[in-house]
């Protein structure tokens, strides 16, 4: 029997090991994905020192994170799920990093809200590397131009790319594609890798990995 804090330590050790194996001198950030878990499940992980968390639904995050943030003011919250334009206001207010910009309308809404609220979450573009119909993200072939439009038309400082490879494929080529697109688009951050493949993602240059079930248990 293990608990979330023990599993957190195991994931941390694996991240360090993978980074060393890959001769990575830079740090890899662990985003602990707490979706579906309530504040009582999250608090021990905060007490163990974890400060970066990911949520995939704006509404669910609004229900639990404002109180946790009051208790742990230095935490960092990432939105890793699809963003509807009618939730841009709430997303800007709550999140420190929004990883899922994937269309013009969202870029425009975020720009408007950031200006209105005077708050500037860090921003990533989500790429649908497997061109899956059911998955959010921009077409890889349009990514470089889209990042440019986000910057030049909407004034958004895009600093990263994010992707979720198809569940039934070897993730390596998808991670490699995301890394190549990041170089072409001149963005520095690469959010890729989940419970099943974060060590592979680190080999391919992930600067952050989004790990849920390996820490919190199955959903
Ligand atoms: C749920 C989720 C994760 C974490 O998945 P696990 O397999 O539980 O580690 C990572 N990224 C996104 C976008 C998710 O929605």
Coordinates of C-alpha atoms in Angstrom, one line a residue, residues 15 38 42 63 66 76 87 92 111 113 115 121 131 149 204:
X15 CA 12.1 12.5 -13.1
X38 CA -10.8 16.9 -3.8
X42 CA -4.6 17.4 -2.5
X63 CA -14.5 24.9 -6.6
X66 CA -9.2 29.5 -4.2
X76 CA 1.1 27.5 -9.3
X87 CA -14.7 30.7 -19.6
X92 CA -7.5 34.3 -16.5
X111 CA -6.1 38.9 -24.8
X113 CA -9.5 39.4 -20.5
X115 CA -6.1 43.5 -20.5
X121 CA -1.0 34.1 -17.0
X131 CA -4.5 14.9 -35.8
X149 CA -0.5 35.3 -35.0
X204 CA 12.8 14.3 -25.9

